[in-house]
Short mmCIF file of C-alpha atoms in Angstrom, two decimals:
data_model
loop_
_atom_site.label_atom_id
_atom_site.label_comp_id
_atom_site.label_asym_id
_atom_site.label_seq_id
_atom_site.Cartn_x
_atom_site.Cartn_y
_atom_site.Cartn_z
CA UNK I 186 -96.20 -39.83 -101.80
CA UNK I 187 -94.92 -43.55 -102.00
CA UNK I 188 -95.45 -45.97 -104.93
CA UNK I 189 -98.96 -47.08 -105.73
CA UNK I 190 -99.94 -50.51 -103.79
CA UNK I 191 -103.06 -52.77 -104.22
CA UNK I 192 -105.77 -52.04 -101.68
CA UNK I 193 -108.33 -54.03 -102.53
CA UNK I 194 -109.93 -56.49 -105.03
CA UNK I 195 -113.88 -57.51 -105.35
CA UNK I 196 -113.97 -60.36 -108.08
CA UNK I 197 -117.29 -61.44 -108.94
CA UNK I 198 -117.93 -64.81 -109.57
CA UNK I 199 -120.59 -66.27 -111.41
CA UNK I 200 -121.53 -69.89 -111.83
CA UNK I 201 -123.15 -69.30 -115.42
CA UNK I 202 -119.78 -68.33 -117.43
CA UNK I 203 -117.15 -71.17 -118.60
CA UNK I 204 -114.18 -70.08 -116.47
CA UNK I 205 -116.08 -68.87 -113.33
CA UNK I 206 -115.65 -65.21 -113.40
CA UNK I 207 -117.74 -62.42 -114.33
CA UNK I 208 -118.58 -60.51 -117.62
CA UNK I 209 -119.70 -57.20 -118.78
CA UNK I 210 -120.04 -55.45 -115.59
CA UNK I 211 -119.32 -51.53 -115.28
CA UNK I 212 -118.93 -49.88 -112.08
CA UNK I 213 -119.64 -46.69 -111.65
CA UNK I 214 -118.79 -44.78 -108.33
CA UNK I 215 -121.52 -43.53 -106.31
CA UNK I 216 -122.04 -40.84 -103.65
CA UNK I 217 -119.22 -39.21 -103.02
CA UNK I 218 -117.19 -42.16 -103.62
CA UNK I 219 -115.30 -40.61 -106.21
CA UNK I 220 -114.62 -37.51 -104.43
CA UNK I 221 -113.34 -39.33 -101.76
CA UNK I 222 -110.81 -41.95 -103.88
CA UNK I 223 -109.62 -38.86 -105.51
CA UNK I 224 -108.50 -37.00 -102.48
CA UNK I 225 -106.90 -40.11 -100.94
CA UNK I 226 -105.07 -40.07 -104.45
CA UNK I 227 -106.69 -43.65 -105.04
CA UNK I 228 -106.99 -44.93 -108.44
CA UNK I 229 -109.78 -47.53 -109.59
CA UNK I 230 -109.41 -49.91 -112.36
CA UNK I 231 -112.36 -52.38 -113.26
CA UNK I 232 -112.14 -54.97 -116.15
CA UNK I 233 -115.78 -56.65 -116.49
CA UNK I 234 -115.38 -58.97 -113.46
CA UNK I 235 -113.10 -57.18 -110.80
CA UNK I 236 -112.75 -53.81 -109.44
CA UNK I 237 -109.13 -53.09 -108.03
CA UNK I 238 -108.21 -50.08 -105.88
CA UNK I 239 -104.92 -48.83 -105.81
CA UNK I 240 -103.46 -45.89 -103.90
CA UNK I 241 -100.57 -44.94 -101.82
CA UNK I 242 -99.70 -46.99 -98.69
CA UNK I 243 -101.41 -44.27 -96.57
CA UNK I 244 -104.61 -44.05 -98.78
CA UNK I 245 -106.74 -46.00 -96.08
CA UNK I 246 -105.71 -43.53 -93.20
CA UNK I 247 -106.65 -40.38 -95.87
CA UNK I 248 -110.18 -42.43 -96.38
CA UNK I 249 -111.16 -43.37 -92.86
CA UNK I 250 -110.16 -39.17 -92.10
CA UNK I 251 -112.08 -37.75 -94.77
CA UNK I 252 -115.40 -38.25 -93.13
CA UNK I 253 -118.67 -36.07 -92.11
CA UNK I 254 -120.68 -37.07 -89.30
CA UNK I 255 -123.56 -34.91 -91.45
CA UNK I 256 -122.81 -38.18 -94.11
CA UNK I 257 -123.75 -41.12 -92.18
CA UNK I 258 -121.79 -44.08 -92.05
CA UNK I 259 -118.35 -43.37 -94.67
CA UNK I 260 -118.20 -46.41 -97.23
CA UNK I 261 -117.22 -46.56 -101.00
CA UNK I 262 -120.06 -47.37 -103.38
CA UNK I 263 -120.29 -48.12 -107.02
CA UNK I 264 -123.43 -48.52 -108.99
CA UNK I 265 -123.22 -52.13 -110.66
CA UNK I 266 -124.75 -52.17 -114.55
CA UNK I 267 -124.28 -55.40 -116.62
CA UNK I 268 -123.92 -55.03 -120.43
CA UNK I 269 -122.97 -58.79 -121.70
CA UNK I 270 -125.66 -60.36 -123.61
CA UNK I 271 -126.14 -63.42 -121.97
CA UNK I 272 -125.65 -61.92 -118.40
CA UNK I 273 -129.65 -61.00 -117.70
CA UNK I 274 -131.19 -64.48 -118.88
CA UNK I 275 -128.31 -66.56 -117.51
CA UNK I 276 -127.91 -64.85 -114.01
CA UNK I 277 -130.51 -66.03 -111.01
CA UNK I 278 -131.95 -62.82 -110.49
CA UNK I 279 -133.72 -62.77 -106.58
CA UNK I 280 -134.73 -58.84 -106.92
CA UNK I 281 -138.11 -57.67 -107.59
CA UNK I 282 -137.55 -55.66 -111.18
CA UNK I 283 -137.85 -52.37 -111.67
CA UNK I 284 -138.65 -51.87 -108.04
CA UNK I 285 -136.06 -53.72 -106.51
CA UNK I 286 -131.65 -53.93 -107.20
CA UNK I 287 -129.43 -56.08 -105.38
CA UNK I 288 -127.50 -54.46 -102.22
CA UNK I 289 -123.62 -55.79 -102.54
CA UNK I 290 -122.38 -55.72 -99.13
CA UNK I 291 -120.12 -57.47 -96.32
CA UNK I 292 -122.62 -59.97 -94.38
CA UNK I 293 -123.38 -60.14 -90.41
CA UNK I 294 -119.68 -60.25 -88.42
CA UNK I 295 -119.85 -64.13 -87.91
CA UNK I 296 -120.34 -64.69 -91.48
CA UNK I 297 -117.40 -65.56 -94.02
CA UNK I 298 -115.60 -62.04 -94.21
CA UNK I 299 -114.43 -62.28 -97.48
CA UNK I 300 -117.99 -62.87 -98.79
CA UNK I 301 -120.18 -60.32 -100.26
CA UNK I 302 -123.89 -60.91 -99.56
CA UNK I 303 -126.20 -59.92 -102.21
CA UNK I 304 -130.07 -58.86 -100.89
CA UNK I 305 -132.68 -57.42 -102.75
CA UNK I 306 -133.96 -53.54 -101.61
CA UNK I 307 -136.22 -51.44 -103.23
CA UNK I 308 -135.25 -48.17 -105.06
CA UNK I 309 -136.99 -45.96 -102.73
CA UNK I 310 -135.10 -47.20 -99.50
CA UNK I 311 -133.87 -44.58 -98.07
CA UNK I 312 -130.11 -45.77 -98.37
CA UNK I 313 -130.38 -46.51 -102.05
CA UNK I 314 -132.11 -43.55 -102.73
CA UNK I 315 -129.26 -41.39 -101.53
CA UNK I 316 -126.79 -43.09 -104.01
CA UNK I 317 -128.88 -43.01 -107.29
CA UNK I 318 -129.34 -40.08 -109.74
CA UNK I 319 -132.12 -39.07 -111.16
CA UNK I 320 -131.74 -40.65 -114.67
CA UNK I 321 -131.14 -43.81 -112.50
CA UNK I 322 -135.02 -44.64 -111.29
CA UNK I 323 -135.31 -44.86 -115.01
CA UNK I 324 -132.83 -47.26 -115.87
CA UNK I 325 -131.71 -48.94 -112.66
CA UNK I 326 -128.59 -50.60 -112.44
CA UNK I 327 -127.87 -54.12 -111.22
CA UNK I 328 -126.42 -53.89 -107.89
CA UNK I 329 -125.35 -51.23 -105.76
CA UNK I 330 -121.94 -52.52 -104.24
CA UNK I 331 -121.38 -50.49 -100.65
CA UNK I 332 -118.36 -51.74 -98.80
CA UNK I 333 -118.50 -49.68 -95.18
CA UNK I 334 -114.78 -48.24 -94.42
CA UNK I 335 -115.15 -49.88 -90.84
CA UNK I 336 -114.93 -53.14 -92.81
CA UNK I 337 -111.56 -52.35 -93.70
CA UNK I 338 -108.09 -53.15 -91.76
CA UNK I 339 -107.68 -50.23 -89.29
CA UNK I 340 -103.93 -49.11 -90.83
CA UNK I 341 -102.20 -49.56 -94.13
CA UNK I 342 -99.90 -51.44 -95.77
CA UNK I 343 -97.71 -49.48 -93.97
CA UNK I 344 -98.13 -51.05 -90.65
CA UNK I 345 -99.64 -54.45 -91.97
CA UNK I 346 -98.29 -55.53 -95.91
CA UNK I 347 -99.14 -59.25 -95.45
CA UNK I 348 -103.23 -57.83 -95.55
CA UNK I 349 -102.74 -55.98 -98.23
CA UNK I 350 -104.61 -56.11 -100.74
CA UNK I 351 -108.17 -56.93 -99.51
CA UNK I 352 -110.22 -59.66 -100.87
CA UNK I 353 -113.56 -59.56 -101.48
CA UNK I 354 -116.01 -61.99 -103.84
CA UNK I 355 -119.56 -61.41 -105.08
CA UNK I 356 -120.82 -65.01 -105.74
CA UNK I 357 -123.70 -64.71 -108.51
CA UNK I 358 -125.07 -68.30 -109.60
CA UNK I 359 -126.25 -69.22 -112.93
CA UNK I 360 -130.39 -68.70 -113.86
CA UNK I 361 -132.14 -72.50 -113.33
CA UNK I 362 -134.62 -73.80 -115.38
CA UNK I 363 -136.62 -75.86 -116.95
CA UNK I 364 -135.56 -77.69 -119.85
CA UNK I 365 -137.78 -78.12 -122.63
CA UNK I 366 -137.06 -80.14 -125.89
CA UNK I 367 -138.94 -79.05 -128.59
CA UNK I 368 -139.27 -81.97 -131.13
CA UNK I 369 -140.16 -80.39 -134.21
CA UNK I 370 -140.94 -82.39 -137.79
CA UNK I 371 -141.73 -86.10 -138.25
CA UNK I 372 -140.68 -88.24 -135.11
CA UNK I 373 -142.84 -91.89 -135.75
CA UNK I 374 -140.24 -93.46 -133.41
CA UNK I 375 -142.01 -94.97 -130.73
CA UNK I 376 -141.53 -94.11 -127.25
CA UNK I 377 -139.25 -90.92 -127.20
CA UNK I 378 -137.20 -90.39 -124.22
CA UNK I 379 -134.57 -87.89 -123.26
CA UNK I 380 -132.08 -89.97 -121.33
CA UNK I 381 -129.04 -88.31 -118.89
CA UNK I 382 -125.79 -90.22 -119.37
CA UNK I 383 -124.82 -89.20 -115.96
CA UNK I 384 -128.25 -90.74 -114.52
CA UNK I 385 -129.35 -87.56 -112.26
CA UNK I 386 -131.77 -85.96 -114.04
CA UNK I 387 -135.19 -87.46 -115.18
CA UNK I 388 -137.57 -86.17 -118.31
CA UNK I 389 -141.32 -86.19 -119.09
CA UNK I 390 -142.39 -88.26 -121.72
CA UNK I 391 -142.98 -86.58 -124.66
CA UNK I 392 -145.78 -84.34 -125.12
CA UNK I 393 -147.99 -82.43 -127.89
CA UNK I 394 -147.39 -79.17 -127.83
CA UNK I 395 -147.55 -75.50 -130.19
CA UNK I 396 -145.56 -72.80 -130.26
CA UNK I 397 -147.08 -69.68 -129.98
CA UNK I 398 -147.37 -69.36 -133.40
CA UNK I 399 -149.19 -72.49 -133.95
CA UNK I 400 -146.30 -74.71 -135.04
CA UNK I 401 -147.13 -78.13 -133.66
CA UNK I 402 -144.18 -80.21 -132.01
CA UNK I 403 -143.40 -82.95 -129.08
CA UNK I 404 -142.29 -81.29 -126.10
CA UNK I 405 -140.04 -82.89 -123.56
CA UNK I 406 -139.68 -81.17 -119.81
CA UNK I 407 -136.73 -81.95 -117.50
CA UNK I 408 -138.47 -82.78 -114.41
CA UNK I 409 -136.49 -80.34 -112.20
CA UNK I 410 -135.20 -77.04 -112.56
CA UNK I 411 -131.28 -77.08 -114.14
CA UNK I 412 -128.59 -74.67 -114.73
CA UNK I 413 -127.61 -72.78 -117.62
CA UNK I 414 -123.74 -72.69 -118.53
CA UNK I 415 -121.72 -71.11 -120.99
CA UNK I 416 -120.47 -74.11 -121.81
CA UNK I 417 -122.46 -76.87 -119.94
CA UNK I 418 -121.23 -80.37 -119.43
CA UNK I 419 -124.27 -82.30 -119.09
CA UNK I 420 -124.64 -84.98 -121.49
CA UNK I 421 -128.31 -85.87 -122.70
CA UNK I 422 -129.17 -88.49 -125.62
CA UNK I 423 -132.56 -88.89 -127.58
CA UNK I 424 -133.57 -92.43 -127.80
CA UNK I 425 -136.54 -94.50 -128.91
CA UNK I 426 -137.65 -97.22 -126.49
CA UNK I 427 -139.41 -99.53 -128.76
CA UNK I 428 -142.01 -102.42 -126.72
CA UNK I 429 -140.98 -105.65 -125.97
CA UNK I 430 -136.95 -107.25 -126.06
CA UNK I 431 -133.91 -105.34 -127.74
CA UNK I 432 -131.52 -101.95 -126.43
CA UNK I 433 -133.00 -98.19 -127.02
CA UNK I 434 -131.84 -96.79 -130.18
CA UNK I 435 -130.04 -93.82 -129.95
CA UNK I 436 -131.92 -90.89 -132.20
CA UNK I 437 -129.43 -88.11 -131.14
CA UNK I 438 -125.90 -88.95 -129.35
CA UNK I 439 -125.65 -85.56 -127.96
CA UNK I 440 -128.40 -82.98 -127.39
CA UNK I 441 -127.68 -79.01 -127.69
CA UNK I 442 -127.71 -77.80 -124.20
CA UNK I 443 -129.93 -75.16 -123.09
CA UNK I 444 -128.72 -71.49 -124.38
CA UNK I 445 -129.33 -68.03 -122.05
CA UNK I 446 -131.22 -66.12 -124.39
CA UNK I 447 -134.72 -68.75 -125.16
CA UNK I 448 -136.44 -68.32 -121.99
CA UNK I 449 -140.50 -68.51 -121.74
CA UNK I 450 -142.51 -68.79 -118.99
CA UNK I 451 -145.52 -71.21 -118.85
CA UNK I 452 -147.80 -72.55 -115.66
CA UNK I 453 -146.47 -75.72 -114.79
CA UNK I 454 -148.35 -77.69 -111.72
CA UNK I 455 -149.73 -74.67 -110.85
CA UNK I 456 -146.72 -72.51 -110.64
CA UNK I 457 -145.30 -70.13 -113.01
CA UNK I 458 -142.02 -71.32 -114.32
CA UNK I 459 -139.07 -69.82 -116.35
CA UNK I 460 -138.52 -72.62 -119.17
CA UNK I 461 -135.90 -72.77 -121.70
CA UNK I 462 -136.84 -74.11 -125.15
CA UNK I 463 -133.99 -76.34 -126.83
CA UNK I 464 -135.21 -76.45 -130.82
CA UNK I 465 -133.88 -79.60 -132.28
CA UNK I 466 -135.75 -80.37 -135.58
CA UNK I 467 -135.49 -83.37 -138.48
#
């Protein structure tokens, strides 16, 4: 057996966290994924926001052999379960939960090959049933990542180094919302606005409002839905436009941005809508 090469590398990416890449995810192998990496002397490794496979330059040929026709089509699959904090509130979320996970795989052949497409499929599909355990219908994980063998380079780094080690991302974009200031305490300024520095993004005027507790406050929507960040860079002020001549007076230079973890959900024009409450109080 030769040295141990790099076979292949799924980063996910995700729009919500500061640097781009992922957080918090574990993978666990699936099927009889592990079963097979271990006879094709394979090794995993997996650090929160990439898995890497690693395995003898013939490792490929030992997978792509060490199939049963009684198994259906041969792939590697790892059950996908997020643990960071911020990662269920800040992550756009298409599935239908409980009933529903996200199916990780490659996308139709004329679509961008290095590109995982993320779909949402019910837990009793037929597919996904095969791959979960029992103790899994109860607490279903994320994603179920399933990356076919047939999507792999026919040989080895053997024959072919320079495509060695497969790349593969898993985009996941950042949860959008509605932001809403809450204005609590004495405001007699007249005219409230929240203004955008940048100029793209337009608020309601401010509005009375209650939390659910009865605590009475202005409220302030963003007028379309925006994305939480780790870290965002958006740049809104608080000013006071008083009637008649003179420049709006700046209240608040900077505004907190929105944070993952204060989400509601209220009807607005009809439609329910995932808001995130910004407190800022005097």
């Amino acid at each position: 057996m030769g040295p141990y090469l790099p076979l292949l590398r799924i980063d996910v990416e995700h729009g919500y966290y500061a640097d781009g890449r992922c957080r918090g995810l574990r993978f666990v192998p699936a099927g009889t994924t592990a079963e097979r990496l271990r006879r094709a002397d394979a090794l995993v490794r997996a650090d929160g926001g990439t898995l890497l496979v690693h395995g003898p330059a013939e490792a490929i040929e030992r997978l792509r052999a060490d199939t049963d026709p009684d198994d259906g089509e041969a792939a590697l699959d790892w059950l996908v379960h997020a643990t960071d904090d911020d990662f269920a509130c800040g992550t756009e979320d298409p599935a239908d939960r409980p009933r529903e996970l996200l199916w990780v795989a490659p996308g139709a052949p004329s679509d961008d090959d290095a590109t995982l497409v993320a779909t949402p499929k019910a837990l009793d599909a037929p597919e996904v049933t095969a791959l979960l355990a029992p103790g899994d219908r109860w607490l279903p994980p994320f994603a179920l990542l399933h990356l076919p063998l047939p999507s792999l380079p026919a040989h080895g780094p053997a024959d072919n180094a320079t495509a060695w080690p497969v790349h593969r991302r898993w985009p996941l974009a950042p949860r959008a919302t509605v932001w809403k200031y809450c204005l609590f305490g004495d405001w007699p300024e007249p005219a409230l606005a929240v203004v955008d520095l940048a100029g793209e993004t337009e608020f309601s005027a401010p509005a009375p409002d209650r939390l659910d507790n009865g605590t009475p406050m202005l409220a302030i929507r963003s007028r379309v839905r925006l994305p939480l960040a780790q870290r965002s860079p958006r740049r809104f002020q608080l000013r006071s436009r008083p009637d008649g001549a003179g420049s709006p007076k700046v209240l608040i230079r900077r505004l907190p941005t929105a944070a993952a973890q204060l989400l509601a959900r209220e009807t607005i024009d009809g439609l329910p809508t995932i808001v995130s409450e910004i407190h800022v109080h005097r």
